[in-house]
Each structure stands twice: as structure tokens, then as C-alpha cells.
Amino acid sequence: MTQLILKPGRERSLLRHHPWIFEGAVERLVGRAKSGDTVEVLGADGRALGKAAWSPKSSIRARMWSFNPNEIIDDAFFKRRVAAALARRTVLPELQGQQGLRLVHAESDGLPGVICDRYGDILVLAFSSAGAEKWRQAITAALLKGTGCTRCYERSDADLRSLEGLAPRCGWLQGEADGGMPTIDEHGISMEVDVVAGHKTGFYLDQRDNRLLVRRLAAGRRVLNCFCYTGGFSLQALAGGAAQVLSLDSSAPALATARRNLALNPQLDAGRAEWREADVFEEQRKLFAAGARFDLIVLDPPKFAPSPAHAESAARAYKDINLQAFKLLAPGGLLMTFSCSGGVGSELFQKIVAGAALDAGASTHMQARIVRRLGPAADHPVLLDFPEGDYLKGLVCMVD
Ligand code: SAH
């Protein structure tokens, strides 16, 4: 088998079980490898470190499949990895019976470049690395068999694929949508999931627990949901008895789905909901100028910093929306604010939010306190050896 020899000292991160081998760590290949081929990884001293998938176009030149040098990477290997990922979802009680569930969370489930979300009896798969692409059929078969699902849609259209030299690919791998899109039940609320045209695999499952928290905090409050997508937080706020919910998003199709979602839940008081197609950066200023104030604001923006290189411009954007949000809060109000940028760590995020609160309170002497720290739901595990997987962080802040 082709061998990947590392430069001296570059075995260190692998010994800590970090799964990425960067371009600059590779001394040479002994033998040939095509995109996605399995290579044996060796330290400069010849020590065998495991098996990886070769990706000649990416700056992440190889991703580790296994740190066991004797592991054979074949169909049976992927069956075992998929079975382990499925088993992990059966342990925590809050995941049991969920109709929408992330079954495979890439590196953190030992399957770099593989995402699998389940919506009812439909699996949505996304392959974003050269190795995942090579083994997609084996992985798909293992997931269909392991779950008993009969329908499976591929959404391999993330920008990441181009970095790996892969073209986008979307379509039904098995079965197809029978008429409409699937709906899932989340905390008693029906949500339509557009697996074909929605963002990512159609739904942001990582925010499941935080949407329940909004429901618990919403009673009697005037709620502003910024970056509402298909209305997940908005509908939970209504279910929790919010006085009113104003939801903002720049995507007309997402808002159309949000409206359909509200209609799917006739138990909610639609008269309390307003959807507005708007740019959050502009609309927050307009709302402030118009004197609008809120008791609970949710800020769940898209990824402003895909990598640490974007951290600075992302920090400015986070600061701006958080600053405007603090200004829009009524006394005693709550801000639930998130960052899903891998390139912005939780310490930096907290600093940005603190700066925003300080500036917002400059004239009023308002102060804000963290009352909760938030992260993704348990079906989005974070491998301790892979801090890059720790992308979603959130704070609930209470103002004076
Ligand atoms: N909170 C949502 C997920 C938000 S995803 C949920 O729980 O499902 C981020 C959303 O921000 C997307 O719907 C995207 O359309 C929207 N968006 C991106 N940039 C925006 C902007 N400048 N103004 C308003 N919405 C924006």
C-alpha cells in the first residue's frame, strides 16, 4: 500500500489523535495514490501511525480513517463505524424518539467528511472529502441497512467539496419524495424539511435543545428572532406563550417554508407572528430608530468565519449584530446569541459579545450577565481530540 511519510515532528498531532494531515506536514508519498485512496501513514522515523484518505487537491492533504496501523479500510470498516455512530445516538434519553436526528457527525463520529441526517424515514447524506467520496456507496449501504430507512437523498453540495477537487452532486440515491417534503416533530411542533432546496441537509438539528430553551423563556415576552430560517425558534417561542414574535431572514424561500410551518401548527396563535424579509444588519437599526423594543432576542447568524483566517471580519459582524441587539432589549431582557463559526472560539466569542454590551450600554450604564452557556444537541458530539468540531457556541445574556 502507498505510504505517506510525515516530516520530522509532524507526527505529534496524530499521536494526540487529531485526524487532519496538512499539506505542510507531508514529506513524501512512497508509491502512488489517487484522490480518496487509502494510504499508510508513517512518521519520519518509520513509526506506523494509522490509515488515512489521500486528498491531493486539499490543504488538508489526508484525513485519518484509523489510528490503528493494522486496521483494514474496507466495506466492513465502514459498517463498523456506522454501527458505532448509530449506537451512540441510542444512549442519551433526549435523543430517543427524535424524528429529526443527526446520525453521523463527520470527524467526531470517526467518519471525516460524512454527514448523515435522518428526517423520519428519509436519510440525507452529504460527502465533503475525497475519502468520503470514494467510499460513499459503502457508507450509504451501511446507513440504509443500519436504520431500515428506505429513502435516501444526497446533498453533496457544500462549498467544502471544491477545496477537495470534487464537483457538487445532489439527487435521490434511493426512493424519492412522495409528493411533499418530509415533516418532523420537534418538541411537539411540526416542521417541514426541504431536503432538496433547504440549507445544508434541510434543517438545523444542532439547535434542537436551544429551541426548547426559547420555548421555556418566551412566556409573555416580545420576541425578535434574527436569522430565523424556517422558523424553528419562532414557533417554539409561540408555543411557549410569547406575546409577539417578529422573525427576520433575507431568504424568501426560507420564510415561505416558515409560513407553511406556522400553518402546519394550528394550535399556535398565528396572529402573534410576523415574518419579515430583511437584512438583519439594516433591520435592527430601523427597528431601533422606530423605537421597537424586545424582551427576548435570538441571534443565530450564518457562519461568518469558516476558518480562523476570517476571524477578524467575522468579529466585526458579530460585534455589530450583538451591539444592535443589546440596544433593542428592554430592561430585564434576554439575548440568546450564537456563533457557528469554527474560526471563532468560545473565548473570542464571549469577548466580542462583552464588547458589544459595553458599547450598547455606554450611555445608559446597562450591564449584561451570562446566565447560560449553550452548545449543540447531543447528536452533534465533539471529539475531544478534534477541537475544530466544537463550532457552535451560544450565550444567554440578561441585561439590567
Ligand atoms: N436559527 C435557524 C437557522 C439560521 S441559519 C434555525 O433554528 O433553523 C442562518 C439564516 O440566516 C439563513 O436562513 C439565512 O438565509 C439567513 N441570513 C444570512 N445572512 C442574512 C442577513 N444578512 N440578514 C438576514 N438573514 C440572513
Coordinates of N, CA and C in Angstrom, one line a residue, residues 232-343:
G232 N -37.8 27.8 13.2 CA -37.7 26.9 14.3 C -37.8 27.6 15.7
F233 N -37.0 28.6 15.9 CA -37.0 29.3 17.2 C -38.4 30.1 17.3
S234 N -38.9 30.6 16.2 CA -40.1 31.4 16.3 C -41.3 30.6 16.7
L235 N -41.4 29.4 16.2 CA -42.6 28.6 16.5 C -42.5 28.1 17.9
Q236 N -41.3 27.8 18.4 CA -41.1 27.3 19.8 C -41.5 28.5 20.7
A237 N -41.1 29.7 20.3 CA -41.5 30.9 21.2 C -43.0 31.1 21.2
L238 N -43.6 30.9 20.1 CA -45.1 31.0 20.1 C -45.7 29.9 21.0
A239 N -45.1 28.7 20.9 CA -45.6 27.6 21.7 C -45.4 27.9 23.2
G240 N -44.4 28.6 23.5 CA -44.1 29.0 24.9 C -44.9 30.2 25.4
G241 N -45.8 30.7 24.6 CA -46.6 31.8 25.0 C -46.1 33.2 24.8
A242 N -45.2 33.4 23.8 CA -44.7 34.7 23.6 C -45.8 35.7 23.3
A243 N -45.7 36.9 23.7 CA -46.7 38.0 23.4 C -46.7 38.3 21.9
Q244 N -45.5 38.3 21.3 CA -45.4 38.5 19.8 C -44.0 38.0 19.4
V245 N -44.0 37.6 18.1 CA -42.7 37.1 17.6 C -42.5 37.7 16.2
L246 N -41.4 38.6 16.1 CA -41.0 39.1 14.8 C -39.8 38.3 14.4
S247 N -39.9 37.8 13.1 CA -38.8 36.9 12.6 C -38.2 37.6 11.4
L248 N -36.9 37.6 11.3 CA -36.2 38.2 10.2 C -35.4 37.2 9.5
D249 N -35.4 37.2 8.2 CA -34.4 36.5 7.4 C -34.4 37.1 6.0
S250 N -33.2 36.9 5.3 CA -33.0 37.5 4.0 C -33.5 36.6 2.9
S251 N -33.8 35.3 3.3 CA -34.2 34.3 2.3 C -35.7 34.2 2.1
A252 N -36.2 34.5 0.9 CA -37.6 34.4 0.7 C -38.1 33.0 0.8
P253 N -37.4 32.0 0.2 CA -37.8 30.6 0.3 C -37.9 30.1 1.7
A254 N -36.9 30.5 2.5 CA -36.9 30.1 3.9 C -38.1 30.6 4.6
L255 N -38.4 31.9 4.4 CA -39.6 32.5 5.0 C -40.9 31.8 4.5
A256 N -40.9 31.4 3.3 CA -42.1 30.7 2.7 C -42.3 29.4 3.5
T257 N -41.2 28.7 3.7 CA -41.3 27.5 4.5 C -41.8 27.8 5.9
A258 N -41.2 28.9 6.5 CA -41.6 29.2 7.9 C -43.1 29.5 8.0
R259 N -43.6 30.2 7.0 CA -45.1 30.4 7.0 C -45.9 29.1 6.9
R260 N -45.4 28.2 6.0 CA -46.0 26.9 5.9 C -46.0 26.2 7.3
N261 N -44.8 26.3 7.9 CA -44.6 25.6 9.2 C -45.6 26.1 10.2
L262 N -45.8 27.4 10.2 CA -46.8 28.0 11.2 C -48.2 27.4 10.9
A263 N -48.5 27.4 9.6 CA -49.8 26.8 9.2 C -50.0 25.3 9.6
L264 N -48.9 24.6 9.6 CA -48.9 23.2 10.0 C -49.2 23.0 11.5
N265 N -49.2 24.1 12.2 CA -49.4 24.0 13.7 C -50.5 24.9 14.1
P266 N -51.8 24.5 13.8 CA -52.9 25.4 14.1 C -53.1 25.7 15.6
Q267 N -52.5 24.9 16.5 CA -52.6 25.2 17.9 C -51.9 26.5 18.3
L268 N -51.0 27.0 17.4 CA -50.3 28.3 17.7 C -51.1 29.5 17.2
D269 N -50.9 30.6 17.9 CA -51.6 31.8 17.6 C -50.9 32.6 16.5
A270 N -51.3 32.4 15.3 CA -50.7 33.0 14.1 C -50.7 34.5 14.2
G271 N -51.7 35.0 14.9 CA -51.8 36.5 15.0 C -50.7 37.1 15.7
R272 N -49.9 36.3 16.4 CA -48.8 36.9 17.2 C -47.5 36.9 16.4
A273 N -47.5 36.3 15.2 CA -46.3 36.1 14.4 C -46.2 37.0 13.2
E274 N -45.0 37.6 13.1 CA -44.8 38.4 11.9 C -43.5 38.0 11.2
W275 N -43.5 37.8 9.9 CA -42.3 37.3 9.2 C -41.9 38.5 8.3
R276 N -40.6 38.8 8.3 CA -40.1 40.0 7.5 C -38.9 39.6 6.8
E277 N -38.9 39.8 5.4 CA -37.8 39.5 4.6 C -36.9 40.7 4.7
A278 N -35.7 40.6 5.3 CA -34.9 41.8 5.6 C -33.5 41.3 5.9
D279 N -32.6 42.3 5.7 CA -31.2 42.1 6.1 C -31.1 42.5 7.6
V280 N -30.6 41.6 8.4 CA -30.6 41.8 9.8 C -29.8 43.1 10.2
F281 N -28.7 43.2 9.5 CA -27.8 44.4 9.9 C -28.6 45.7 9.7
E282 N -29.4 45.8 8.6 CA -30.1 47.0 8.4 C -31.4 47.1 9.2
E283 N -32.1 46.0 9.3 CA -33.4 46.0 10.0 C -33.3 46.3 11.5
Q284 N -32.2 45.8 12.1 CA -32.0 46.1 13.6 C -32.0 47.6 13.8
R285 N -31.3 48.3 12.9 CA -31.1 49.8 13.0 C -32.5 50.4 12.8
K286 N -33.2 49.9 11.8 CA -34.5 50.5 11.6 C -35.5 50.3 12.8
L287 N -35.4 49.1 13.3 CA -36.3 48.8 14.5 C -35.9 49.7 15.6
F288 N -34.6 49.9 15.9 CA -34.2 50.8 17.0 C -34.7 52.2 16.8
A289 N -34.5 52.7 15.6 CA -34.9 54.1 15.2 C -36.4 54.2 15.4
A290 N -37.1 53.2 15.1 CA -38.6 53.3 15.2 C -39.1 53.1 16.7
G291 N -38.1 52.8 17.6 CA -38.5 52.7 19.0 C -39.0 51.3 19.4
A292 N -38.8 50.3 18.5 CA -39.2 48.9 18.9 C -38.3 48.4 20.0
R293 N -38.9 47.7 20.9 CA -38.0 47.0 22.0 C -38.5 45.6 22.2
F294 N -37.6 44.7 22.6 CA -38.0 43.3 22.8 C -37.5 42.8 24.1
D295 N -38.1 41.7 24.6 CA -37.8 41.1 25.9 C -36.9 39.8 25.7
L296 N -36.9 39.3 24.5 CA -36.1 38.1 24.2 C -35.7 38.2 22.7
I297 N -34.3 38.2 22.5 CA -33.8 38.3 21.1 C -33.0 37.0 20.9
V298 N -33.2 36.4 19.7 CA -32.4 35.3 19.3 C -31.6 35.7 18.1
L299 N -30.3 35.5 18.2 CA -29.4 35.8 17.1 C -28.6 34.6 16.7
D300 N -29.0 34.0 15.6 CA -28.4 32.7 15.1 C -27.9 32.9 13.7
P301 N -26.9 33.7 13.5 CA -26.4 34.1 12.1 C -25.7 32.9 11.4
P302 N -25.6 33.1 10.1 CA -24.8 32.0 9.4 C -23.3 32.1 9.8
K303 N -22.5 31.2 9.3 CA -21.1 31.1 9.7 C -20.4 32.3 9.1
F304 N -20.0 33.3 9.9 CA -19.3 34.4 9.4 C -17.8 34.1 9.2
A305 N -17.3 33.1 9.9 CA -15.8 32.8 9.8 C -15.7 31.3 9.6
P306 N -15.6 30.9 8.3 CA -15.4 29.5 8.0 C -14.1 29.0 8.6
S307 N -13.1 29.9 8.7 CA -11.7 29.4 9.2 C -11.2 30.6 10.0
P308 N -10.1 30.3 10.8 CA -9.5 31.3 11.6 C -9.1 32.5 10.8
A309 N -8.8 32.3 9.5 CA -8.3 33.4 8.7 C -9.4 34.5 8.6
H310 N -10.7 34.1 8.7 CA -11.8 35.1 8.6 C -12.2 35.7 10.0
A311 N -11.4 35.3 11.0 CA -11.9 35.7 12.4 C -12.1 37.2 12.5
E312 N -11.2 38.0 11.9 CA -11.3 39.4 12.2 C -12.6 40.1 11.6
S313 N -12.8 39.8 10.3 CA -14.0 40.3 9.7 C -15.3 39.8 10.3
A314 N -15.2 38.5 10.7 CA -16.3 37.9 11.4 C -16.6 38.6 12.7
A315 N -15.5 38.9 13.4 CA -15.6 39.5 14.7 C -16.4 40.9 14.6
R316 N -16.1 41.6 13.5 CA -16.8 42.9 13.3 C -18.3 42.6 13.1
A317 N -18.6 41.6 12.3 CA -20.0 41.3 12.0 C -20.7 40.9 13.3
Y318 N -20.1 40.0 14.1 CA -20.7 39.5 15.3 C -20.9 40.7 16.3
K319 N -19.9 41.6 16.4 CA -20.0 42.7 17.3 C -21.2 43.6 16.9
D320 N -21.3 43.8 15.6 CA -22.4 44.7 15.1 C -23.8 44.2 15.4
I321 N -24.0 42.9 15.1 CA -25.4 42.4 15.4 C -25.7 42.3 16.9
N322 N -24.7 42.0 17.6 CA -24.9 41.9 19.1 C -25.1 43.2 19.7
L323 N -24.3 44.2 19.2 CA -24.5 45.6 19.7 C -25.9 46.1 19.5
Q324 N -26.3 45.9 18.3 CA -27.7 46.4 17.9 C -28.7 45.6 18.7
A325 N -28.5 44.3 19.0 CA -29.4 43.5 19.7 C -29.5 44.0 21.2
F326 N -28.4 44.3 21.8 CA -28.4 44.8 23.2 C -29.2 46.1 23.2
K327 N -29.0 47.0 22.2 CA -29.8 48.2 22.2 C -31.3 48.0 22.1
L328 N -31.6 46.9 21.4 CA -33.1 46.7 21.2 C -33.8 46.0 22.4
L329 N -32.9 45.6 23.4 CA -33.5 44.9 24.5 C -34.2 45.8 25.5
A330 N -35.3 45.5 26.0 CA -36.0 46.2 27.1 C -35.3 45.8 28.4
P331 N -35.4 46.7 29.5 CA -34.8 46.3 30.7 C -35.3 44.9 31.2
G332 N -34.3 44.1 31.7 CA -34.6 42.7 32.1 C -34.6 41.7 30.9
G333 N -34.3 42.2 29.7 CA -34.4 41.4 28.5 C -33.3 40.4 28.4
L334 N -33.6 39.4 27.6 CA -32.6 38.3 27.4 C -32.1 38.3 25.9
L335 N -30.8 38.1 25.8 CA -30.3 37.9 24.4 C -29.7 36.5 24.4
M336 N -30.2 35.7 23.4 CA -29.6 34.4 23.1 C -28.8 34.5 21.8
T337 N -27.5 34.5 22.0 CA -26.7 34.8 20.8 C -25.7 33.6 20.5
F338 N -25.6 33.3 19.2 CA -24.8 32.2 18.8 C -23.7 32.6 17.8
S339 N -22.7 31.7 17.7 CA -21.8 31.7 16.6 C -21.6 30.2 16.2
C340 N -21.7 30.0 14.9 CA -21.4 28.6 14.4 C -20.1 28.6 13.6
S341 N -19.3 29.6 13.9 CA -18.0 29.7 13.1 C -16.9 28.9 13.8
G342 N -16.4 27.9 13.1 CA -15.3 27.1 13.7 C -14.1 28.1 13.9
G343 N -14.0 29.1 13.2 CA -12.8 30.0 13.3 C -12.9 31.0 14.4

